[in-house]
Tab-separated table of C-alpha atoms in Angstrom:
chain	number	residue	atom	x	y	z
I	1	UNK	CA	67.031	-28.192	9.093
I	2	UNK	CA	63.415	-29.294	11.299
I	3	UNK	CA	60.804	-26.651	11.580
I	4	UNK	CA	59.616	-27.058	14.949
I	5	UNK	CA	55.948	-28.664	15.814
I	6	UNK	CA	55.065	-25.800	17.142
I	7	UNK	CA	55.747	-23.288	14.597
I	8	UNK	CA	54.614	-25.534	11.943
I	9	UNK	CA	51.436	-26.403	13.820
I	10	UNK	CA	51.024	-22.839	14.427
I	11	UNK	CA	52.159	-21.844	10.217
I	12	UNK	CA	49.209	-24.200	9.408
I	13	UNK	CA	46.462	-23.093	11.766
I	14	UNK	CA	46.999	-19.709	10.320
I	15	UNK	CA	47.187	-21.032	6.606
I	16	UNK	CA	43.709	-22.628	7.313
I	17	UNK	CA	42.038	-19.354	8.978
I	18	UNK	CA	42.881	-17.749	5.644
I	19	UNK	CA	41.121	-20.124	3.519
I	20	UNK	CA	38.187	-20.504	5.366
I	21	UNK	CA	37.538	-16.325	5.932
I	22	UNK	CA	38.653	-16.854	2.201
I	23	UNK	CA	36.025	-18.770	1.189
I	24	UNK	CA	33.605	-17.671	3.545
I	25	UNK	CA	33.778	-13.628	1.849
I	26	UNK	CA	33.653	-15.456	-0.837
I	27	UNK	CA	30.253	-17.564	-1.253
I	28	UNK	CA	28.036	-15.424	-3.253
I	29	UNK	CA	27.800	-17.488	-5.931
I	30	UNK	CA	25.906	-20.170	-3.323
I	31	UNK	CA	23.170	-17.562	-2.736
I	32	UNK	CA	20.457	-16.064	-4.740
I	33	UNK	CA	20.802	-12.039	-4.835
I	34	UNK	CA	19.228	-10.052	-1.648
I	35	UNK	CA	16.626	-8.667	-2.075
I	36	UNK	CA	15.288	-7.712	1.401
I	37	UNK	CA	17.139	-5.591	4.511
I	38	UNK	CA	16.990	-8.870	6.133
I	39	UNK	CA	18.716	-10.568	3.973
I	40	UNK	CA	22.533	-8.638	5.099
I	41	UNK	CA	21.950	-10.876	8.794
I	42	UNK	CA	21.172	-14.123	7.122
I	43	UNK	CA	24.318	-14.246	4.634
I	44	UNK	CA	26.576	-13.110	7.839
I	45	UNK	CA	25.142	-16.016	9.654
I	46	UNK	CA	25.655	-18.002	6.711
I	47	UNK	CA	29.651	-16.798	5.974
I	48	UNK	CA	30.089	-17.561	10.225
I	49	UNK	CA	28.503	-21.234	8.995
I	50	UNK	CA	30.703	-21.508	6.108
I	51	UNK	CA	34.147	-20.207	7.600
I	52	UNK	CA	33.430	-22.770	10.490
I	53	UNK	CA	32.581	-25.857	8.340
I	54	UNK	CA	36.228	-24.926	5.708
I	55	UNK	CA	38.291	-24.968	9.010
I	56	UNK	CA	36.520	-28.234	9.675
I	57	UNK	CA	37.009	-29.894	6.859
I	58	UNK	CA	40.755	-28.921	6.036
I	59	UNK	CA	41.722	-29.944	9.096
I	60	UNK	CA	39.927	-33.082	9.221
I	61	UNK	CA	40.923	-34.382	5.585
I	62	UNK	CA	44.524	-32.694	6.073
I	63	UNK	CA	45.192	-35.302	9.252
I	64	UNK	CA	43.648	-38.367	6.809
I	65	UNK	CA	45.772	-37.732	4.011
I	66	UNK	CA	48.872	-37.244	7.143
I	67	UNK	CA	47.565	-40.093	8.128
I	68	UNK	CA	48.124	-42.186	4.576
I	69	UNK	CA	51.155	-41.113	3.986
I	70	UNK	CA	52.859	-40.867	7.350
I	71	UNK	CA	51.845	-43.649	8.140
I	72	UNK	CA	51.407	-46.144	5.486
I	73	UNK	CA	52.320	-49.788	5.353
I	74	UNK	CA	56.210	-50.041	4.187
I	75	UNK	CA	57.425	-52.055	1.531
I	76	UNK	CA	58.273	-56.160	3.224
I	77	UNK	CA	56.910	-54.973	6.708
I	78	UNK	CA	54.138	-58.062	8.319
I	79	UNK	CA	54.432	-57.022	11.322
I	80	UNK	CA	51.653	-55.608	13.794
I	81	UNK	CA	50.829	-52.033	14.498
I	82	UNK	CA	52.492	-50.809	18.009
I	83	UNK	CA	48.936	-50.662	20.088
I	84	UNK	CA	47.209	-46.956	20.909
I	85	UNK	CA	44.420	-47.213	23.992
I	86	UNK	CA	43.387	-44.016	23.226
I	87	UNK	CA	44.262	-40.284	24.134
I	88	UNK	CA	42.073	-38.926	26.767
I	89	UNK	CA	43.440	-34.935	26.411
I	90	UNK	CA	43.089	-35.275	23.191
I	91	UNK	CA	39.225	-36.738	22.946
I	92	UNK	CA	38.586	-33.842	25.487
I	93	UNK	CA	39.608	-31.229	22.838
I	94	UNK	CA	37.889	-33.079	19.703
I	95	UNK	CA	34.699	-33.236	21.631
I	96	UNK	CA	34.919	-29.955	23.496
I	97	UNK	CA	35.491	-27.530	20.532
I	98	UNK	CA	32.910	-29.116	18.528
I	99	UNK	CA	30.048	-28.588	21.619
I	100	UNK	CA	30.732	-25.153	21.917
I	101	UNK	CA	30.991	-24.272	18.273
I	102	UNK	CA	27.251	-25.947	17.664
I	103	UNK	CA	26.401	-23.770	21.555
I	104	UNK	CA	27.905	-20.469	19.671
I	105	UNK	CA	26.296	-21.018	16.244
I	106	UNK	CA	22.519	-21.925	17.913
I	107	UNK	CA	23.043	-18.812	20.382
I	108	UNK	CA	24.051	-16.847	17.440
I	109	UNK	CA	21.134	-18.203	14.699
I	110	UNK	CA	18.209	-17.282	17.760
I	111	UNK	CA	19.984	-13.470	17.943
I	112	UNK	CA	19.130	-12.892	14.733
I	113	UNK	CA	15.657	-14.501	14.229
I	114	UNK	CA	14.944	-12.447	17.036
I	115	UNK	CA	16.225	-9.239	15.420
I	116	UNK	CA	14.303	-9.701	12.198
I	117	UNK	CA	11.385	-10.781	14.105
I	118	UNK	CA	11.271	-14.047	12.571
I	119	UNK	CA	10.652	-16.599	15.282
I	120	UNK	CA	7.126	-17.228	14.833
I	121	UNK	CA	3.961	-16.467	17.126
I	122	UNK	CA	6.725	-14.858	19.624
I	123	UNK	CA	6.835	-11.719	17.575
I	124	UNK	CA	5.000	-8.759	18.927
I	125	UNK	CA	3.235	-6.591	16.450
I	126	UNK	CA	4.077	-3.309	18.579
I	127	UNK	CA	7.630	-4.273	18.370
I	128	UNK	CA	9.488	-1.666	17.017
I	129	UNK	CA	12.075	-2.902	13.882
I	130	UNK	CA	15.407	-1.308	12.766
I	131	UNK	CA	15.816	-1.493	8.662
I	132	UNK	CA	18.160	1.000	7.837
I	133	UNK	CA	18.496	4.524	8.954
I	134	UNK	CA	14.922	4.568	8.818
I	135	UNK	CA	12.819	3.364	12.265
I	136	UNK	CA	9.221	1.146	11.444
I	137	UNK	CA	6.946	0.864	14.538
I	138	UNK	CA	3.867	-1.383	13.884
I	139	UNK	CA	0.580	0.200	15.490
I	140	UNK	CA	2.078	2.725	16.707
I	141	UNK	CA	0.162	6.171	16.489
I	142	UNK	CA	2.970	8.177	14.541
I	143	UNK	CA	2.555	5.672	11.859
I	144	UNK	CA	-1.336	6.107	11.251
I	145	UNK	CA	-0.712	8.936	8.051
I	146	UNK	CA	0.954	6.385	5.908
I	147	UNK	CA	-1.299	3.719	6.860
I	148	UNK	CA	-1.775	2.408	3.294
I	149	UNK	CA	0.458	3.371	0.608
I	150	UNK	CA	-1.909	2.679	-2.141
I	151	UNK	CA	-3.302	6.108	-1.259
I	152	UNK	CA	-0.350	7.533	-1.608
I	153	UNK	CA	1.420	8.837	-4.730
I	154	UNK	CA	5.231	8.037	-4.652
I	155	UNK	CA	6.641	11.170	-4.406
I	156	UNK	CA	4.296	11.446	-0.852
I	157	UNK	CA	5.348	8.015	0.040
I	158	UNK	CA	9.255	9.133	-0.135
I	159	UNK	CA	9.000	12.410	2.078
I	160	UNK	CA	6.802	10.280	4.917
I	161	UNK	CA	9.336	7.418	4.900
I	162	UNK	CA	11.991	10.404	5.327
I	163	UNK	CA	9.699	12.719	7.672
I	164	UNK	CA	8.125	9.839	9.141
I	165	UNK	CA	7.949	6.281	10.760
I	166	UNK	CA	6.448	3.935	8.239
I	167	UNK	CA	3.202	1.346	9.069
I	168	UNK	CA	3.713	-2.098	7.486
I	169	UNK	CA	2.038	-3.596	4.980
I	170	UNK	CA	-0.150	-6.415	5.804
I	171	UNK	CA	-0.570	-9.500	4.366
I	172	UNK	CA	-2.850	-12.224	5.442
I	173	UNK	CA	-1.298	-15.694	3.697
I	174	UNK	CA	-3.433	-18.841	3.303
I	175	UNK	CA	-1.679	-21.840	2.315
I	176	UNK	CA	-3.564	-24.450	0.739
I	177	UNK	CA	-2.941	-27.460	-1.015
I	178	UNK	CA	-1.411	-26.498	-3.432
I	179	UNK	CA	-1.776	-22.499	-3.818
I	180	UNK	CA	-0.940	-19.674	-2.023
I	181	UNK	CA	-2.996	-16.953	-1.772
I	182	UNK	CA	-2.692	-13.719	-0.422
I	183	UNK	CA	-5.157	-11.513	0.910
I	184	UNK	CA	-4.415	-7.774	1.303
I	185	UNK	CA	-6.921	-6.454	4.401
I	186	UNK	CA	-6.782	-2.539	3.832
I	187	UNK	CA	-8.165	-2.577	0.554
I	188	UNK	CA	-9.862	-6.531	0.317
I	189	UNK	CA	-7.849	-7.472	-2.957
I	190	UNK	CA	-6.985	-11.126	-3.158
I	191	UNK	CA	-4.200	-12.496	-5.235
I	192	UNK	CA	-2.520	-15.494	-6.378
I	193	UNK	CA	0.636	-13.529	-6.363
I	194	UNK	CA	2.090	-11.427	-3.605
I	195	UNK	CA	3.124	-7.558	-4.678
I	196	UNK	CA	4.891	-5.606	-3.018
I	197	UNK	CA	6.523	-2.213	-2.657
I	198	UNK	CA	9.812	-1.222	-2.446
I	199	UNK	CA	11.503	-0.025	0.321
I	200	UNK	CA	8.008	-0.027	2.712
I	201	UNK	CA	8.265	-3.181	5.750
I	202	UNK	CA	6.057	-5.765	5.077
I	203	UNK	CA	4.453	-8.047	7.913
I	204	UNK	CA	3.063	-11.580	7.057
I	205	UNK	CA	0.251	-12.945	8.491
I	206	UNK	CA	0.599	-16.881	7.818
I	207	UNK	CA	-1.792	-19.264	8.568
I	208	UNK	CA	-2.968	-22.909	6.775
I	209	UNK	CA	-6.401	-24.705	5.896
I	210	UNK	CA	-5.316	-28.049	5.368
I	211	UNK	CA	-1.972	-29.511	6.734
I	212	UNK	CA	1.502	-28.072	8.032
I	213	UNK	CA	2.961	-25.965	4.788
I	214	UNK	CA	6.566	-23.126	4.903
I	215	UNK	CA	6.390	-19.859	3.119
I	216	UNK	CA	9.876	-19.648	1.638
I	217	UNK	CA	11.241	-16.563	-0.788
I	218	UNK	CA	14.944	-17.536	-1.093
I	219	UNK	CA	15.611	-13.659	-2.178
I	220	UNK	CA	14.304	-12.644	1.631
I	221	UNK	CA	16.255	-15.223	2.905
I	222	UNK	CA	13.213	-15.777	5.216
I	223	UNK	CA	11.036	-18.421	5.415
I	224	UNK	CA	8.163	-19.408	7.869
I	225	UNK	CA	5.503	-22.527	8.793
I	226	UNK	CA	2.022	-21.864	8.032
I	227	UNK	CA	0.105	-23.879	10.526
I	228	UNK	CA	-3.545	-25.386	10.916
I	229	UNK	CA	-5.006	-22.787	13.367
I	230	UNK	CA	-2.146	-21.166	13.682
I	231	UNK	CA	-1.219	-17.357	13.069
I	232	UNK	CA	2.511	-16.835	12.602
I	233	UNK	CA	4.323	-13.459	11.068
I	234	UNK	CA	7.174	-12.511	8.754
I	235	UNK	CA	8.524	-9.422	9.349
I	236	UNK	CA	10.585	-8.089	6.333
I	237	UNK	CA	10.993	-5.343	4.212
I	238	UNK	CA	11.843	-5.654	0.485
I	239	UNK	CA	14.669	-3.671	-1.156
I	240	UNK	CA	15.227	-4.468	-4.502
I	241	UNK	CA	12.360	-4.670	-7.101
I	242	UNK	CA	12.350	-7.543	-9.395
I	243	UNK	CA	10.181	-10.905	-9.353
I	244	UNK	CA	11.631	-13.772	-6.675
I	245	UNK	CA	9.781	-17.137	-6.555
I	246	UNK	CA	7.860	-18.174	-3.411
I	247	UNK	CA	8.050	-21.744	-2.459
I	248	UNK	CA	6.373	-24.315	-0.242
I	249	UNK	CA	9.591	-25.642	1.708
I	250	UNK	CA	7.625	-28.432	3.758
I	251	UNK	CA	6.006	-31.566	2.776
I	252	UNK	CA	2.403	-30.658	2.088
I	253	UNK	CA	1.559	-33.842	-0.326
I	254	UNK	CA	1.449	-35.263	-3.675
I	255	UNK	CA	1.619	-32.119	-5.435
I	256	UNK	CA	4.295	-30.529	-2.981
I	257	UNK	CA	6.742	-29.906	-5.492
I	258	UNK	CA	4.526	-27.593	-7.743
I	259	UNK	CA	2.343	-25.617	-5.456
I	260	UNK	CA	4.896	-22.287	-5.796
I	261	UNK	CA	3.638	-18.958	-7.023
I	262	UNK	CA	5.418	-15.377	-7.286
I	263	UNK	CA	6.592	-12.314	-5.561
I	264	UNK	CA	6.264	-9.300	-7.628
I	265	UNK	CA	8.541	-6.205	-5.877
I	266	UNK	CA	7.477	-2.870	-7.384
I	267	UNK	CA	8.381	0.765	-7.765
I	268	UNK	CA	5.710	2.574	-5.948
I	269	UNK	CA	4.004	4.316	-8.888
I	270	UNK	CA	4.058	0.830	-10.018
I	271	UNK	CA	2.143	-1.050	-7.137
I	272	UNK	CA	-0.593	1.530	-7.226
I	273	UNK	CA	-1.058	1.063	-10.611
I	274	UNK	CA	-1.618	-2.402	-9.299
I	275	UNK	CA	-3.662	-1.503	-6.258
I	276	UNK	CA	-6.131	0.413	-8.363
I	277	UNK	CA	-6.275	-2.434	-11.398
I	278	UNK	CA	-6.817	-4.909	-8.605
I	279	UNK	CA	-9.501	-2.635	-7.029
I	280	UNK	CA	-11.471	-2.075	-10.545
I	281	UNK	CA	-11.119	-5.648	-11.413
I	282	UNK	CA	-12.446	-6.345	-7.730
I	283	UNK	CA	-15.587	-4.460	-8.683
I	284	UNK	CA	-15.967	-6.233	-11.633
I	285	UNK	CA	-16.497	-9.547	-9.904
I	286	UNK	CA	-18.552	-8.455	-8.111
I	287	UNK	CA	-20.915	-7.047	-10.535
I	288	UNK	CA	-20.983	-10.256	-12.592
I	289	UNK	CA	-21.403	-12.842	-9.027
I	290	UNK	CA	-24.293	-11.007	-7.835
I	291	UNK	CA	-26.112	-11.283	-11.230
I	292	UNK	CA	-24.815	-14.367	-10.720
I	293	UNK	CA	-25.491	-15.280	-7.417
I	294	UNK	CA	-22.331	-16.176	-6.264
I	295	UNK	CA	-19.069	-14.457	-4.503
I	296	UNK	CA	-16.296	-12.976	-5.785
I	297	UNK	CA	-13.890	-15.063	-3.922
I	298	UNK	CA	-15.553	-18.664	-5.413
I	299	UNK	CA	-15.209	-16.847	-9.354
I	300	UNK	CA	-11.003	-15.742	-8.007
I	301	UNK	CA	-10.976	-19.753	-6.540
I	302	UNK	CA	-12.151	-20.462	-10.428
I	303	UNK	CA	-10.164	-18.565	-12.821
I	304	UNK	CA	-6.917	-19.486	-10.261
I	305	UNK	CA	-8.267	-23.397	-11.471
I	306	UNK	CA	-9.007	-24.521	-7.982
I	307	UNK	CA	-11.324	-27.519	-7.074
I	308	UNK	CA	-15.320	-26.725	-6.722
I	309	UNK	CA	-14.921	-27.525	-3.157
I	310	UNK	CA	-12.887	-25.213	-2.094
I	311	UNK	CA	-14.225	-22.165	-4.229
I	312	UNK	CA	-15.719	-20.519	-0.943
I	313	UNK	CA	-12.815	-19.994	0.928
I	314	UNK	CA	-14.242	-17.340	3.389
I	315	UNK	CA	-14.003	-17.748	7.008
I	316	UNK	CA	-17.073	-17.205	7.193
I	317	UNK	CA	-18.039	-20.410	5.360
I	318	UNK	CA	-16.013	-22.429	7.377
I	319	UNK	CA	-18.010	-20.818	10.596
I	320	UNK	CA	-20.989	-22.128	8.596
I	321	UNK	CA	-19.998	-25.390	8.026
I	322	UNK	CA	-18.852	-26.083	11.837
I	323	UNK	CA	-22.204	-24.589	13.289
I	324	UNK	CA	-24.156	-27.766	10.919
I	325	UNK	CA	-21.715	-30.012	12.145
I	326	UNK	CA	-23.719	-32.971	13.592
I	327	UNK	CA	-22.036	-32.618	17.091
I	328	UNK	CA	-23.683	-28.833	17.267
I	329	UNK	CA	-26.780	-30.372	15.738
C-alpha cells in the first residue's frame, strides 16, 4: 500500500523535529562546565541554535540522498533529463523560512545579551540584575553595608546575601600585549590572575592599553572586547568554585595565542585569605620600592616578566607622558 505523500511528509517532519530536540538537549559534551549564573541563558540559546542547525542538516542531507537515489540515471539511458525552469513557490518558501529563522535568532540573541547586561557600554551601572532568587543592585544605597567582601566573614556574607542586596565586586581589567592585569579598586590589589568569591555578583570594567583584545572565560559563557580608549563592562555571578582559563579571543599580535591567565573562584573564606595575603605582599613591595626609589607597580610588572618599558603602567604615567609630548610643549 502506497503511503500518501502528505502523511509521509508529516511523519518525516515529526522524526526530524524529535531528532533535533534530542540533539539540542544532549549537547553537554560540546560545552565546558557552567560556572556562572548567566551560563544557563547562553546554554539555552546554544540549544536552540543546535536544534535549528540539526533540523536543517537533516532536511538538506535527506533531500540530497533522496535525489541521488530517486533521480539517478538508469542503465543504458542516454537521453537528456526533462528541463526544469524553476518553482517559484518553492523558492519563496526556502528563502522565507531561513530569513525568519535568522531574524528570530538575532532578536533572541540580543535579548539574552541584554538580560545578562553583556552589551558593552550600553549596560548601566545602576541597573538591577536578577540572579536566582536574590536581587543585586549595583550602586544602590541598600547595598552599602556590604560594599567589600574582603572585610566580612563568610558567615556574615552569607547572612547579608540572604537578607540584603549585595553590591558587585568591582574589578578593573587591563589588556595589553600580551597579558591581563586585574586591579581591585577597593583594596588596591593588582594581580595577573582574576580571583573571585563564589556566589557574589561581579562587575568587570574592561579596557586595553594598546590594541583591541577580547576577555573570554568559556566556563562563564561571557566574552567582551577590550578597546583602547573605551571602557566596556561585564556583569556576572560565579556559581562554582574552580580554576578556569582566561583567554584573549581577539587576534592582537604575534603572541596572541599565549595571552592567557586564570580565573580562580574561591569560597568566601578562601577569597578572604587571598585578599589578606595580597595586602601583606603589597605592604612588603611598597617597603622595598620605597627603599629602591621605584613604584610598587613597577615591581609587580617586573615579577610578571614584562618588558621594562611596560613596567610603569599607572594612569598617572600615561598622563605625564602626554603632558610632555612635543605637541603640547
